[in-house]
């Protein structure tokens, strides 16, 4: 059996044994993919609920109604809630970060503003990244829509480290700590901070460590910022068996 397509409907569209697709999702299903009555699809609400093997029972010009035979919780989701705080690189490269990191299991994004940041995201960027995260969630068969926060200054973010079970900062001169971490109890929430092309300043690194952040090496080779973010997220999820 071919893999079912994933579609999104907000939680309020799930009523009783049915869920309705409207707007872009309805258009894509009926006009682009040409699904018909009786076809089976999966619909997720972005909050961890998935109507797996849902059956299309009605469709007109405005809405498609699906019977939800089975609701599955947290399909495709890692047990670790990983927040990637990534300095925004030039151009559209943060688009790539959001898309690919969502595919591997990152749960939330924070566009990070640090001393060496070259980009200050303009208005409308956050909403664009949220839409990209939604598309990547469906493509990668996940059920939780990753949150994309508003751009946050580095020192302000460090004040929230205590809210996470583990906080990690990618830094090229430090030893790899993940082997040791993998022997400890798996954290429920991890904050991962990745800097810009110029790296974090000494003051930023010192402040992060004093705030409770551990340092993580990404290896001997210098990586672009967006590559570093994906590599770091992959290493963290793999260390806890969640990739």
Coordinates of C-alpha atoms in Angstrom, one line a residue:
X1 CA 0.0 0.0 0.0
X2 CA 1.4 3.4 -0.9
X3 CA 2.0 5.9 1.9
X4 CA -1.0 8.0 2.7
X5 CA -0.7 11.8 2.2
X6 CA -0.8 13.9 5.4
X7 CA -3.1 16.9 5.6
X8 CA -3.6 19.5 8.3
X9 CA -6.8 20.6 10.0
X10 CA -7.0 22.8 13.1
X11 CA -8.3 21.0 16.3
X12 CA -11.6 22.8 16.1
X13 CA -12.3 21.0 12.7
X14 CA -12.2 17.6 14.5
X15 CA -15.8 17.1 15.6
X16 CA -17.0 13.7 16.8
X17 CA -16.1 11.0 14.3
X18 CA -15.4 13.5 11.5
X19 CA -12.9 16.1 10.5
X20 CA -13.3 18.8 7.8
X21 CA -10.7 20.2 5.4
X22 CA -11.2 23.7 4.0
X23 CA -9.2 26.3 2.3
X24 CA -5.8 25.4 0.9
X25 CA -5.9 21.9 2.3
X26 CA -9.2 21.1 0.7
X27 CA -8.0 22.6 -2.6
X28 CA -4.8 20.6 -2.6
X29 CA -6.7 17.4 -1.8
X30 CA -9.6 17.8 -4.3
X31 CA -8.2 20.0 -7.1
X32 CA -4.5 19.1 -7.2
X33 CA -4.4 15.4 -6.0
X34 CA -7.9 14.7 -7.2
X35 CA -8.9 12.5 -4.3
X36 CA -12.4 11.0 -4.4
X37 CA -15.0 9.6 -2.0
X38 CA -13.7 6.5 -0.4
X39 CA -10.0 7.4 -0.6
X40 CA -7.9 7.1 2.6
X41 CA -5.7 9.8 3.9
X42 CA -4.2 10.9 7.3
X43 CA -5.2 14.2 8.9
X44 CA -3.3 15.8 11.7
X45 CA -4.3 18.7 14.0
X46 CA -0.7 20.0 14.6
X47 CA -1.1 19.2 18.3
X48 CA -0.2 15.6 18.2
X49 CA -3.5 14.0 17.1
X50 CA -3.6 12.1 13.8
X51 CA -6.6 10.6 12.1
X52 CA -4.8 7.7 10.5
X53 CA -6.5 5.9 7.6
X54 CA -9.3 8.5 7.5
X55 CA -11.9 7.9 4.9
X56 CA -13.2 10.7 2.6
X57 CA -17.0 10.6 2.8
X58 CA -18.0 14.0 1.3
X59 CA -16.5 16.7 -0.9
X60 CA -17.9 19.7 -2.6
X61 CA -16.4 23.0 -3.8
X62 CA -15.8 24.3 -0.3
X63 CA -15.1 21.4 2.1
X64 CA -14.0 17.8 2.3
X65 CA -15.3 15.6 5.2
X66 CA -13.3 12.7 6.5
X67 CA -14.5 9.9 8.8
X68 CA -11.8 9.5 11.5
X69 CA -11.7 5.7 12.1
X70 CA -8.7 5.9 14.4
X71 CA -7.0 8.7 16.3
X72 CA -3.3 8.1 17.0
X73 CA -1.3 10.3 19.4
X74 CA 2.1 11.9 18.6
X75 CA 2.7 9.9 15.4
X76 CA 6.2 10.7 14.1
X77 CA 7.2 12.7 17.2
X78 CA 10.4 12.3 19.2
X79 CA 10.3 11.9 23.0
X80 CA 12.6 14.9 23.3
X81 CA 11.2 18.3 22.7
X82 CA 14.1 20.0 21.0
X83 CA 14.1 23.8 20.5
X84 CA 16.6 25.0 18.0
X85 CA 17.7 28.6 18.6
X86 CA 19.6 29.4 15.4
X87 CA 21.2 32.7 14.3
X88 CA 19.5 33.7 11.1
X89 CA 21.9 33.4 8.1
X90 CA 21.7 35.6 5.0
X91 CA 19.3 35.1 2.2
X92 CA 16.7 32.3 2.4
X93 CA 19.0 29.8 4.2
X94 CA 16.9 29.9 7.4
X95 CA 14.0 28.6 5.2
X96 CA 16.1 25.6 4.6
X97 CA 16.9 25.3 8.4
X98 CA 13.2 25.3 9.3
X99 CA 12.3 22.8 6.6
X100 CA 15.1 20.2 7.1
X101 CA 15.2 20.5 10.9
X102 CA 11.4 19.9 11.1
X103 CA 11.9 16.8 8.9
X104 CA 14.4 15.3 11.4
X105 CA 12.3 16.1 14.5
X106 CA 13.0 19.6 15.9
X107 CA 10.0 20.7 17.9
X108 CA 10.4 24.5 18.0
X109 CA 12.5 27.3 16.5
X110 CA 13.8 30.5 17.8
X111 CA 15.5 32.9 15.4
X112 CA 18.4 34.1 17.5
X113 CA 19.9 37.6 17.5
X114 CA 23.5 37.6 18.7
X115 CA 26.4 40.0 18.7
X116 CA 27.7 38.8 15.3
X117 CA 24.3 38.3 13.7
X118 CA 24.3 39.7 10.1
X119 CA 20.6 39.5 9.6
X120 CA 17.7 41.1 11.5
X121 CA 14.6 39.3 10.3
X122 CA 11.9 41.7 8.9
X123 CA 8.2 41.6 9.5
X124 CA 6.4 38.7 7.9
X125 CA 9.4 36.4 8.2
X126 CA 8.1 34.5 11.2
X127 CA 4.7 33.7 9.6
X128 CA 6.6 32.5 6.4
X129 CA 8.7 30.2 8.6
X130 CA 5.6 28.9 10.3
X131 CA 4.1 28.0 7.0
X132 CA 7.3 26.2 6.0
X133 CA 7.2 24.2 9.2
X134 CA 3.7 23.2 8.6
X135 CA 4.5 21.9 5.1
X136 CA 7.6 20.0 6.4
X137 CA 5.5 18.5 9.2
X138 CA 3.1 17.0 6.7
X139 CA 5.9 15.9 4.3
X140 CA 7.8 14.1 7.1
X141 CA 4.6 12.4 8.5
X142 CA 4.6 14.2 11.9
X143 CA 1.7 15.2 13.9
X144 CA 2.9 18.3 15.9
X145 CA 3.4 21.6 14.1
X146 CA 6.7 23.0 15.2
X147 CA 6.4 26.5 16.8
X148 CA 8.4 29.3 15.3
X149 CA 9.0 32.0 17.9
X150 CA 9.6 35.7 17.3
X151 CA 13.3 36.7 16.9
X152 CA 14.9 36.7 20.4
X153 CA 18.2 38.4 21.6
X154 CA 20.8 36.0 22.9
X155 CA 21.1 37.3 26.5
X156 CA 17.3 37.4 26.8
X157 CA 17.1 33.8 25.7
X158 CA 19.7 32.8 28.2
X159 CA 17.4 34.0 30.9
X160 CA 15.0 31.1 30.0
X161 CA 17.6 28.3 30.2
X162 CA 16.2 27.2 33.6
X163 CA 13.0 26.3 31.8
X164 CA 14.7 23.5 29.9
X165 CA 16.0 20.1 31.2
X166 CA 19.2 20.6 29.2
X167 CA 20.7 23.6 27.3
X168 CA 23.5 23.2 24.8
X169 CA 25.5 25.7 22.8
X170 CA 27.4 24.7 19.7
X171 CA 31.1 25.8 20.0
X172 CA 33.9 24.6 17.8
X173 CA 36.7 24.4 20.4
X174 CA 35.0 22.2 22.9
X175 CA 34.9 18.4 23.4
X176 CA 31.9 16.3 22.4
X177 CA 29.6 15.9 25.4
X178 CA 26.9 13.8 23.8
X179 CA 28.4 10.4 24.6
X180 CA 28.2 11.3 28.3
X181 CA 24.8 12.8 28.0
X182 CA 23.5 9.6 26.3
X183 CA 24.2 7.6 29.5
X184 CA 22.0 9.9 31.6
X185 CA 18.2 10.1 31.9
X186 CA 16.6 11.4 28.7
X187 CA 15.6 15.0 29.1
X188 CA 12.1 16.0 28.1
X189 CA 13.1 19.4 26.8
X190 CA 16.4 20.6 25.2
X191 CA 17.5 24.1 24.1
X192 CA 20.1 24.1 21.4
X193 CA 21.8 27.3 20.5
X194 CA 23.7 27.8 17.2
X195 CA 25.5 31.0 16.3
X196 CA 26.1 33.0 13.1
X197 CA 29.0 32.7 10.7
X198 CA 31.2 34.6 13.0
X199 CA 30.4 32.5 16.0
X200 CA 29.4 33.5 19.5
X201 CA 31.5 36.2 21.3
X202 CA 33.5 35.2 24.4
X203 CA 31.1 37.2 26.5
X204 CA 28.1 35.3 25.1
X205 CA 29.8 31.9 25.7
X206 CA 30.7 32.9 29.2
X207 CA 27.2 34.1 30.0
X208 CA 25.6 31.0 28.6
X209 CA 27.8 28.7 30.6
X210 CA 27.1 30.7 33.8
X211 CA 23.4 30.4 33.0
X212 CA 23.7 26.6 32.9
X213 CA 24.5 25.9 29.2
X214 CA 26.8 23.0 28.2
X215 CA 29.1 23.3 25.2
X216 CA 29.0 21.0 22.2
X217 CA 31.6 20.4 19.5
X218 CA 30.5 19.8 15.9
X219 CA 33.8 18.4 14.8
X220 CA 37.0 19.7 13.3
X221 CA 35.6 21.2 10.2
X222 CA 34.1 24.7 9.9
X223 CA 30.5 24.6 9.0
X224 CA 28.1 27.2 7.6
X225 CA 25.6 28.4 10.2
X226 CA 22.7 26.6 8.6
X227 CA 24.7 23.4 8.3
X228 CA 25.8 23.6 11.9
X229 CA 22.2 23.9 13.1
X230 CA 21.1 20.8 11.3
X231 CA 24.2 18.8 12.3
X232 CA 23.9 19.9 16.0
X233 CA 20.2 19.0 16.0
X234 CA 20.9 15.6 14.5
X235 CA 23.6 14.8 17.0
X236 CA 21.4 15.7 20.0
X237 CA 18.4 13.6 18.7
X238 CA 20.7 10.7 17.8
X239 CA 22.4 10.8 21.2
X240 CA 19.0 10.1 22.9
X241 CA 17.9 7.6 20.3
X242 CA 15.2 9.9 18.9
X243 CA 16.4 10.3 15.3

